[in-house]
mmCIF file of C-alpha atoms (C1' of nucleotides) in Angstrom:
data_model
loop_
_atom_site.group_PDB
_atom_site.id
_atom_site.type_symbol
_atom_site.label_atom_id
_atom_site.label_comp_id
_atom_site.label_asym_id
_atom_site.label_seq_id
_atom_site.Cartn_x
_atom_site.Cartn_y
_atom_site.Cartn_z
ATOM 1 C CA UNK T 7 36.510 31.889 79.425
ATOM 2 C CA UNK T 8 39.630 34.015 80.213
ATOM 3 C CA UNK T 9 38.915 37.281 79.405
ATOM 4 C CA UNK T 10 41.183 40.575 80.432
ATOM 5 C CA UNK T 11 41.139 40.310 84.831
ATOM 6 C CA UNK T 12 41.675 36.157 84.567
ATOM 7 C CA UNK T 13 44.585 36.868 82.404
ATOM 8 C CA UNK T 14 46.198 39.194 84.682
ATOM 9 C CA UNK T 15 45.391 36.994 87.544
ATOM 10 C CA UNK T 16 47.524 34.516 85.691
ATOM 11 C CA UNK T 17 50.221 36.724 84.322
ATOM 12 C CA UNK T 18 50.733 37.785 87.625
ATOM 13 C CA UNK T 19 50.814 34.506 89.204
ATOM 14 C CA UNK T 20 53.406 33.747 86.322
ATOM 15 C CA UNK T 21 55.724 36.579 86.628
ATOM 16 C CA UNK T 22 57.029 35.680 89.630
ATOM 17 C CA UNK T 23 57.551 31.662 89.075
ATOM 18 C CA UNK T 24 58.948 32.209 85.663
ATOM 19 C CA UNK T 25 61.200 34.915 85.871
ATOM 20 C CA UNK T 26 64.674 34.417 84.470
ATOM 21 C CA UNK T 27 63.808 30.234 84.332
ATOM 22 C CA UNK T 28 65.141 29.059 81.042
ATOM 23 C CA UNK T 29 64.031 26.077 79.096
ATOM 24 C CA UNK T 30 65.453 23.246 78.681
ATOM 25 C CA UNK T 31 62.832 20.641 77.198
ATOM 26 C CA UNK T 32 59.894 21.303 75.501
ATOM 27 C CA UNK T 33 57.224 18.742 74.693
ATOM 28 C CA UNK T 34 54.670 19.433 71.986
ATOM 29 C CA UNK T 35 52.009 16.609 72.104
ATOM 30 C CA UNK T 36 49.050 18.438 70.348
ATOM 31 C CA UNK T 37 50.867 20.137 66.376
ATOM 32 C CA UNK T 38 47.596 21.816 65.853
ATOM 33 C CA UNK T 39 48.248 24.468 69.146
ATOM 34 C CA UNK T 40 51.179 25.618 67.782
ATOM 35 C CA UNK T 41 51.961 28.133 64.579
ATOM 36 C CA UNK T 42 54.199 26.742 61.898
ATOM 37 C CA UNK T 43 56.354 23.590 62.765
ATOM 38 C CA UNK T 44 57.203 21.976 65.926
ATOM 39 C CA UNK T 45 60.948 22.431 64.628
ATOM 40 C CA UNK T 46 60.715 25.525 64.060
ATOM 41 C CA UNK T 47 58.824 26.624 67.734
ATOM 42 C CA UNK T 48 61.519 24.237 69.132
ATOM 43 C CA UNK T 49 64.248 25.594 67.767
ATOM 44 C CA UNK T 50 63.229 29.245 68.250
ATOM 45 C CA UNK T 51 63.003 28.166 72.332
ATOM 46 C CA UNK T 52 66.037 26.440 72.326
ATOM 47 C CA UNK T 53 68.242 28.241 75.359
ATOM 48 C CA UNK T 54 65.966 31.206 75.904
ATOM 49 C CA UNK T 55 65.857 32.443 79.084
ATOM 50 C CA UNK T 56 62.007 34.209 80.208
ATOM 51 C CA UNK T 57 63.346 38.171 80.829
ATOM 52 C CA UNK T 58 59.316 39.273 82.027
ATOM 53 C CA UNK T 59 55.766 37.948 81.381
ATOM 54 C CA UNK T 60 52.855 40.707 80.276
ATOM 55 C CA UNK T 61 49.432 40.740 79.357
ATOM 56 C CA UNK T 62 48.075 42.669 76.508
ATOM 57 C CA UNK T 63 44.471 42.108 75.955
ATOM 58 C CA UNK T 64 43.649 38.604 76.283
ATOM 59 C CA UNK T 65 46.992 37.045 75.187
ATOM 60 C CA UNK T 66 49.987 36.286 77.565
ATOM 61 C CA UNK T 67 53.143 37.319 76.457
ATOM 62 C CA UNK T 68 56.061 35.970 77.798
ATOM 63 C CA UNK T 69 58.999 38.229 76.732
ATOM 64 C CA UNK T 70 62.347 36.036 76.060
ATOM 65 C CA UNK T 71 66.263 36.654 75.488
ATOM 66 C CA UNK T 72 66.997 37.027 71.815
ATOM 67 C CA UNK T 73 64.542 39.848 71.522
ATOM 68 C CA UNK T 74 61.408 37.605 70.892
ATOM 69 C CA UNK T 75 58.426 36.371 72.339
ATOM 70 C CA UNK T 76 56.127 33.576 73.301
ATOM 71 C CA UNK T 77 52.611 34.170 73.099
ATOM 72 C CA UNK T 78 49.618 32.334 74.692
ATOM 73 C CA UNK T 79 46.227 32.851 73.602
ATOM 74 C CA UNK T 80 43.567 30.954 75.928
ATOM 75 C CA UNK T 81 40.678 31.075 74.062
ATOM 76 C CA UNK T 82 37.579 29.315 75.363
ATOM 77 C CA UNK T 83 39.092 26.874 77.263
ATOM 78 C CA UNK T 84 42.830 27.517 77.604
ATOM 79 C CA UNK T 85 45.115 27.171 80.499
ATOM 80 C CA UNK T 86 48.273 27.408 81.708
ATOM 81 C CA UNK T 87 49.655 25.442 85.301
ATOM 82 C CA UNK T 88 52.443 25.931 86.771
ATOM 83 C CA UNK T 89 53.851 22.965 88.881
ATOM 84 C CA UNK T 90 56.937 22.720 91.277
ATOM 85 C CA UNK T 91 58.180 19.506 90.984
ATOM 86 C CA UNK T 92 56.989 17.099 87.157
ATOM 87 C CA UNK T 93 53.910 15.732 87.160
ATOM 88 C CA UNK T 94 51.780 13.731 85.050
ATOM 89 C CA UNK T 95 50.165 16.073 82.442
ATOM 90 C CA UNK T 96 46.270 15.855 83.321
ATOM 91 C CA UNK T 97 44.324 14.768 79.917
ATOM 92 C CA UNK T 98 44.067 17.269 76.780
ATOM 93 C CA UNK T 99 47.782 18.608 77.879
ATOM 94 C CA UNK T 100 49.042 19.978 74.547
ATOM 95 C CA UNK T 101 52.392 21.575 75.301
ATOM 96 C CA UNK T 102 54.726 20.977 78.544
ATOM 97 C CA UNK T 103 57.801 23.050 79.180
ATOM 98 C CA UNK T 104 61.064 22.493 81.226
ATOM 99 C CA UNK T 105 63.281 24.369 82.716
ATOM 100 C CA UNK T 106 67.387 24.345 82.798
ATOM 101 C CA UNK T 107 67.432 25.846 86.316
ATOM 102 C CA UNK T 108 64.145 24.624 88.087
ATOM 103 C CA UNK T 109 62.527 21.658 88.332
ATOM 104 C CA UNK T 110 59.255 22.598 87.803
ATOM 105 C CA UNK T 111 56.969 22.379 84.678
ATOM 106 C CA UNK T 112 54.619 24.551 82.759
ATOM 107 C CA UNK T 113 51.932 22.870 81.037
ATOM 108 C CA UNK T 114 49.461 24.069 78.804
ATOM 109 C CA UNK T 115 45.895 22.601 78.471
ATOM 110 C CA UNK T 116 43.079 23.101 76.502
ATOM 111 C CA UNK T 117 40.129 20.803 76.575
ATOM 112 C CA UNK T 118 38.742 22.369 72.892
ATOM 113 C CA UNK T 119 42.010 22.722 71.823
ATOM 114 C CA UNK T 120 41.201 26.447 70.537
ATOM 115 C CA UNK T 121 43.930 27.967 72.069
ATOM 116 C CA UNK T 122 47.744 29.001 70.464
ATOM 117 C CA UNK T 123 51.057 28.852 71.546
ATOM 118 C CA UNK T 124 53.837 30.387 69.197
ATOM 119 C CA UNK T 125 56.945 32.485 69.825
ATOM 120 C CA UNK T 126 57.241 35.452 67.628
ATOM 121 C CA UNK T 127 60.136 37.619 67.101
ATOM 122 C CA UNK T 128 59.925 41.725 68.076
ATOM 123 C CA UNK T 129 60.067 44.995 66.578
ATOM 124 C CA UNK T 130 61.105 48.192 67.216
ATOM 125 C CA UNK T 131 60.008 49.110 71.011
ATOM 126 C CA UNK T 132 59.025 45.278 71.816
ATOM 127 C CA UNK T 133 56.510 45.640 68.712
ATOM 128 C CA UNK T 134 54.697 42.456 67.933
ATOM 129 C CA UNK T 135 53.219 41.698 64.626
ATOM 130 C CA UNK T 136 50.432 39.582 65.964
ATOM 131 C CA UNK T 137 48.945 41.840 68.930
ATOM 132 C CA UNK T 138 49.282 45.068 66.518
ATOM 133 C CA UNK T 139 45.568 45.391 65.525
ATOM 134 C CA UNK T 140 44.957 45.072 69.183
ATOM 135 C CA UNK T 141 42.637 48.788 70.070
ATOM 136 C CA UNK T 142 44.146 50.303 73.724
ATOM 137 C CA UNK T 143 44.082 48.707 77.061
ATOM 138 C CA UNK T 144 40.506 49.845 78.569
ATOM 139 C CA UNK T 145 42.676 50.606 82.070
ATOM 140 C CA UNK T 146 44.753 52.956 80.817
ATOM 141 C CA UNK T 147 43.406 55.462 78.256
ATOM 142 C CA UNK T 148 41.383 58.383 79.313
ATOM 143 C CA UNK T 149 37.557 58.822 79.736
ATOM 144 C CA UNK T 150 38.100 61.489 76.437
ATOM 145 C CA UNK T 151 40.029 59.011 74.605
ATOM 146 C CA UNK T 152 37.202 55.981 74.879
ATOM 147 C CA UNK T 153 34.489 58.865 74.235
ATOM 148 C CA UNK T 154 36.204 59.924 71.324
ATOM 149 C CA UNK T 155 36.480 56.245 69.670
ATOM 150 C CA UNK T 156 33.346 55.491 70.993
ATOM 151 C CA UNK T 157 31.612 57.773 69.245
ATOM 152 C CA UNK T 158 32.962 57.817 65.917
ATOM 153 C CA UNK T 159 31.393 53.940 65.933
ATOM 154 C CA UNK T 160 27.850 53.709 63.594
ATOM 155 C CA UNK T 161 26.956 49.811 65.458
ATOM 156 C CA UNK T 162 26.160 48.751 68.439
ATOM 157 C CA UNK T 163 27.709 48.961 71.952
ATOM 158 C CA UNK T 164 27.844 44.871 72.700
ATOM 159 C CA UNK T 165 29.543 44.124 70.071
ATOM 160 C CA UNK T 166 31.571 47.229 70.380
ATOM 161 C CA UNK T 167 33.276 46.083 73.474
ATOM 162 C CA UNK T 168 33.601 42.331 72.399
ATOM 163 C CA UNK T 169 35.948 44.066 69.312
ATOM 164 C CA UNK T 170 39.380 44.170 70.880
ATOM 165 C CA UNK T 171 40.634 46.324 67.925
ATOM 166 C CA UNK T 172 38.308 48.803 70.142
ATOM 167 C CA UNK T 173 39.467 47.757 73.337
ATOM 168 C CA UNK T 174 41.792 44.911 74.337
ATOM 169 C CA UNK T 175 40.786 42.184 76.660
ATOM 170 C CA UNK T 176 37.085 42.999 77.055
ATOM 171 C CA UNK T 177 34.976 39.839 76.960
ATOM 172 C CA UNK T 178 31.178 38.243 76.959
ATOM 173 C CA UNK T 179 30.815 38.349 81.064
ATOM 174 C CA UNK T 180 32.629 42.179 81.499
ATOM 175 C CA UNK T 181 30.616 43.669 78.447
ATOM 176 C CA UNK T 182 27.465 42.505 79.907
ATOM 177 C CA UNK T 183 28.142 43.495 83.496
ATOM 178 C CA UNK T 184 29.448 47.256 82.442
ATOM 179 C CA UNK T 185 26.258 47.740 79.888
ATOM 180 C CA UNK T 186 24.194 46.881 83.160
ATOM 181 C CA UNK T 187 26.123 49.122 85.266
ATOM 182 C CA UNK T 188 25.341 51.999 83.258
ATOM 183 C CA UNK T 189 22.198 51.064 82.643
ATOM 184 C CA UNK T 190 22.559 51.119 78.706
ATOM 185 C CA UNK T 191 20.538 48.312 75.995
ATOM 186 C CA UNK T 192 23.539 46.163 74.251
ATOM 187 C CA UNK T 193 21.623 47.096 71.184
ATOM 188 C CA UNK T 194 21.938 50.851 71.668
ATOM 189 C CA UNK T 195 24.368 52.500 68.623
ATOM 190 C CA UNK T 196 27.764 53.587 70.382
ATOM 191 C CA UNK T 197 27.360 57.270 68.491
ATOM 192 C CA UNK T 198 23.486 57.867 69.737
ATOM 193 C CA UNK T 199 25.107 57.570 73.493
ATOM 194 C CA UNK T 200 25.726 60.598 75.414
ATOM 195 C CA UNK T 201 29.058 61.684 76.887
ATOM 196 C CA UNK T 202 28.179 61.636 79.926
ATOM 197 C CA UNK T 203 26.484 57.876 79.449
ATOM 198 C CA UNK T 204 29.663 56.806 77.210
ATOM 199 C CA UNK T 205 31.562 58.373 80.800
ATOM 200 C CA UNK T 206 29.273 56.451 82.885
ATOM 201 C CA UNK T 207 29.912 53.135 80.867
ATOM 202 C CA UNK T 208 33.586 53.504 80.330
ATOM 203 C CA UNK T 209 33.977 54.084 84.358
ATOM 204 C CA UNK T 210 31.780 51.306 85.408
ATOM 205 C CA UNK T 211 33.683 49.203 83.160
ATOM 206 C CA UNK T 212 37.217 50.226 84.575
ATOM 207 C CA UNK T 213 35.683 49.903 88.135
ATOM 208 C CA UNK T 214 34.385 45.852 87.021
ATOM 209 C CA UNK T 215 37.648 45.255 85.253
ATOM 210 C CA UNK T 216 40.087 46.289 88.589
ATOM 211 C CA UNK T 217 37.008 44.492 91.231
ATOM 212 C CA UNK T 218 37.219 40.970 88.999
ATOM 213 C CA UNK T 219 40.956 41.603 88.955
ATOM 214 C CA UNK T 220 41.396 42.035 92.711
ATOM 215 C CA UNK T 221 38.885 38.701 93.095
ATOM 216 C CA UNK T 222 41.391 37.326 90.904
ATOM 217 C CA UNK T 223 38.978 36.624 88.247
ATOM 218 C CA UNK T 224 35.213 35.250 87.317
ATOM 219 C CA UNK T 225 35.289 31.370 87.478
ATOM 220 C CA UNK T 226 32.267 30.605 85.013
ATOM 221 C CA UNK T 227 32.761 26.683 83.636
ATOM 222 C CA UNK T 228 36.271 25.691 84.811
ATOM 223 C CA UNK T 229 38.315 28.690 84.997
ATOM 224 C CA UNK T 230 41.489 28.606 87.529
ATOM 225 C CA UNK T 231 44.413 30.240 87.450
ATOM 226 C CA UNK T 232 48.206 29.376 87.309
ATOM 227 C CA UNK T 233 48.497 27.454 90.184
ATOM 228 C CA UNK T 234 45.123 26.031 89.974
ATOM 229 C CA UNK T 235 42.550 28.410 92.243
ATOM 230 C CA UNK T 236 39.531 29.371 91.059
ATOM 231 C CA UNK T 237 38.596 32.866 90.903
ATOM 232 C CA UNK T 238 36.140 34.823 93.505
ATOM 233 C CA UNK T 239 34.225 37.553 91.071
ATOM 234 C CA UNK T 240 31.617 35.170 90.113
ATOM 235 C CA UNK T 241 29.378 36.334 93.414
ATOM 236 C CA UNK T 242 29.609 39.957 92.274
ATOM 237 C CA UNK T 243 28.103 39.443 88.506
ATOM 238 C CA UNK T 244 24.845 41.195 88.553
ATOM 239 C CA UNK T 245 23.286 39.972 84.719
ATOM 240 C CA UNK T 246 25.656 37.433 83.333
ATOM 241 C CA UNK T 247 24.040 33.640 83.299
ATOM 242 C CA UNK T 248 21.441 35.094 85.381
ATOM 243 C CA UNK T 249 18.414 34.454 82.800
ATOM 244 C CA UNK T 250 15.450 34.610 84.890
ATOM 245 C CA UNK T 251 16.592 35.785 87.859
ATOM 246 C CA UNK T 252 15.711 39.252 89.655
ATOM 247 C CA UNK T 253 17.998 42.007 88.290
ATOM 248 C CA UNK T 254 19.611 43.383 91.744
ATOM 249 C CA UNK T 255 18.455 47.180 91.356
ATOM 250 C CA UNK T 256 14.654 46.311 90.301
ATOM 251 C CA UNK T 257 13.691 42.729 90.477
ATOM 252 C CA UNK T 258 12.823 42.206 86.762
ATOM 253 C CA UNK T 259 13.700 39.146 85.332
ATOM 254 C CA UNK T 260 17.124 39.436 83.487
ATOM 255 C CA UNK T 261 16.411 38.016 79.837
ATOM 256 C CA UNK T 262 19.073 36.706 77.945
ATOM 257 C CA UNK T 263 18.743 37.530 74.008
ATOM 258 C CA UNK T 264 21.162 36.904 71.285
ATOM 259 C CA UNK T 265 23.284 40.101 70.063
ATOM 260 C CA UNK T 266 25.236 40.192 67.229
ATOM 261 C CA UNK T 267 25.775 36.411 67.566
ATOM 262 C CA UNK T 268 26.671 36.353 71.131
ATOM 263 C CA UNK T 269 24.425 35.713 74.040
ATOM 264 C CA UNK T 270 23.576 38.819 76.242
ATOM 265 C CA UNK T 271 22.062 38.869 79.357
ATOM 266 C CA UNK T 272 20.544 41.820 80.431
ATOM 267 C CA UNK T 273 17.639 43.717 82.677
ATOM 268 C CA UNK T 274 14.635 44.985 80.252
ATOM 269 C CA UNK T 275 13.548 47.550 83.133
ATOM 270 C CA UNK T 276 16.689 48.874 83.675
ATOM 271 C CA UNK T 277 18.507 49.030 80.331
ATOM 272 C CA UNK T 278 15.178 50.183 77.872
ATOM 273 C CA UNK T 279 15.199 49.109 73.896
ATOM 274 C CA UNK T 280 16.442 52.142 72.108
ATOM 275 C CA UNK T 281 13.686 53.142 69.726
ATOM 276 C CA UNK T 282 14.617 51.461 66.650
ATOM 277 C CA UNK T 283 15.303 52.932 63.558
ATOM 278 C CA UNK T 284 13.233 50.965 61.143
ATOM 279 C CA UNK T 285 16.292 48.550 61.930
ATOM 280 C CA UNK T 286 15.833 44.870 61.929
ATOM 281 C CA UNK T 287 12.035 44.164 61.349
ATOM 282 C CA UNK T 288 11.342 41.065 60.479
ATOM 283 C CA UNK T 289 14.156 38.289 59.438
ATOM 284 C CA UNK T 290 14.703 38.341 55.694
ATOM 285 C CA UNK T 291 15.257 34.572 56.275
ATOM 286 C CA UNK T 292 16.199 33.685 52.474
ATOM 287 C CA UNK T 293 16.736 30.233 51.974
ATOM 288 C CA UNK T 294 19.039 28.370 49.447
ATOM 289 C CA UNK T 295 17.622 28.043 45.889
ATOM 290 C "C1'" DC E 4 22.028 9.225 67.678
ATOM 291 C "C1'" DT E 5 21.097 14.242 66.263
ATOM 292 C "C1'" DG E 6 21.507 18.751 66.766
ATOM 293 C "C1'" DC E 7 22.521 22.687 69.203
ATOM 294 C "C1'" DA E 8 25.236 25.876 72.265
ATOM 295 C "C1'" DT E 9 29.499 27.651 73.534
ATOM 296 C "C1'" DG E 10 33.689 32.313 72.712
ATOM 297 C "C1'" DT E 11 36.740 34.067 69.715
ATOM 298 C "C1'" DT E 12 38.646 35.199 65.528
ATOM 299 C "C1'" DA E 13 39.378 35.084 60.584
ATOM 300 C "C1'" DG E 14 37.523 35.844 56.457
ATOM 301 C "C1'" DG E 15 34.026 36.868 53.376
ATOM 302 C "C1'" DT E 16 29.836 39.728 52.092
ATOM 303 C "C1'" DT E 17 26.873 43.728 52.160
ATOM 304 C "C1'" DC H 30 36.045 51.486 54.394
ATOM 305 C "C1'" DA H 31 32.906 50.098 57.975
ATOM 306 C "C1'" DA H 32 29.583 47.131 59.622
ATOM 307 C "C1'" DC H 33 27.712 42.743 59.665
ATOM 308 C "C1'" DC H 34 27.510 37.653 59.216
ATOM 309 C "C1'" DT H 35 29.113 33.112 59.443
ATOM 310 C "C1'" DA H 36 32.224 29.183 59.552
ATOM 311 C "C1'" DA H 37 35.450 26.888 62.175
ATOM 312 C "C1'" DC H 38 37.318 24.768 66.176
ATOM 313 C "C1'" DA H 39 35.991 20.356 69.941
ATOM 314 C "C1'" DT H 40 33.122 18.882 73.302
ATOM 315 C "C1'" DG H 41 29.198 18.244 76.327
ATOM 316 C "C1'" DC H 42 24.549 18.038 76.882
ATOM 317 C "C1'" DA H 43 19.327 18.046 75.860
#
DNA sequence: CTGCATGTTAGGTT
DNA sequence: CAACCTAACATGCA
């Protein structure tokens, strides 16, 4: 699951292959990856030359002549490779790209088939349309500037993190991981933390985010990068998939407990319940009539 | 075979 | 408006 440091491992790893390649032919195999019709995406690649390729949150965007755009979006189960020389696309390839001047391919693959491939044209100062509710990039604003949005939020932290209209590119594994860090309940409300907690957090989080980027990512299921290595941060994660196990700073058992739909793993010694508010008592379970 | 879990987002409801 | 909930996607596994 690609979140914010396997992205940049990739965008990275893409910048320097792609740079200034321009397409030749493109292959869609799999309609449903793509937005609007495979004419359309086609034509709207058709002699484009890749200028730069960026991250911004989660989604890859490779910036093109023309003044557009082709985004990626990973998903789940998303990737992009990056090959040399043509090879056979490996099973559930969905979209293979070639270049004018280079023999290599790009393929993208996506076993679930979640992910989305479109090009998009920009605004005003490389504006895109589809990234614009996107919140700021959690490694560059200020300690004051997550505090501040932070606490004008009435709901939990988890799910505060997961919401990339708060933060870009924060996912399942790094929410879990910074929460643990700073020792804080994913259930606790964002506006009942104090600064210097919300500090803690949002530095403990930056500190994950650059780690997992220098390991060039967490390799959970099957992620790998562009050119098909795995990344190394999976030996550093303290709480994620470790139901059961002995938390690292105390030995409890980490539990694992759903949150706002998503699974959370976390240490009950470490990171105590908030005292709830008369909050969720029991479930109101209503069935259908 | 059935049913559930999975991560993210869109869209609908409270 | 903000917070919360759920469906949807496709596949693998218990």
């Amino acid at each position: 699951m690609p979140e914010l440091p396997e992205v940049e491992t990739i965008v990275r790893g893409l910048g320097e292959k792609l740079r200034e390649l321009e397409f030749s032919k493109v292959e869609v195999r799999l309609k449903k990856c793509i937005r609007g019709s495979k004419r359309s995406f086609l034509a709207s690649l058709r002699g484009k030359k890749i200028l730069r390729v960026e991250r911004r949150g989660k989604n890859i965007v490779f910036h093109l002549s023309g003044g557009t755009a082709l985004l990626v979006h990973l998903r789940m189960t998303g990737r992009l490779r990056f090959m040399l020389a043509p090879m056979l696309p490996e099973k559930h390839t969905h979209v293979i790209f070639s270049f004018k001047n280079h023999p290599g391919q790009l393929h993208f693959v996506d076993q679930r088939q979640f992910g989305r491939v479109f090009v998009e044209q920009k605004g005003d100062g490389d504006n895109l349309v589809s990234l614009a509710h996107l919140g700021p990039e959690p490694l560059e604003i200020s300690g004051k500037e997550f505090i501040r949005r932070a606490r004008a939020k009435d709901r939990a932290i988890k799910p505060l993190l997961l919401d990339q209209r708060f933060l870009a590119g924060v996912g399942n594994i790094y929410a879990d991981e910074a929460l643990h860090r700073a020792q804080i309940h994913p259930h606790r409300r964002a506006n009942a933390l104090p600064e210097n907690t919300l500090l803690g957090l949002f530095h403990g989080l930056q500190r994950i985010l650059g780690a997992a980027i220098r390991a060039g990512g967490t390799s959970v299921r099957s992620y790998v990068d562009a050119s098909g290595s795995p990344g190394g941060f999976q030996r550093f994660l303290r709480v994620y998939g470790r139901e059961g196990k002995a938390c690292p700073y105390c030995g409890t058992a980490i539990v694992r407990e759903r949150v706002a739909g998503r699974s959370s793993f976390f240490c009950p010694q470490c990171q105590p319940q908030p005292r709830r508010k008369g909050g969720r008592s029991a479930n109101p379970r209503k069935g259908p009539p």
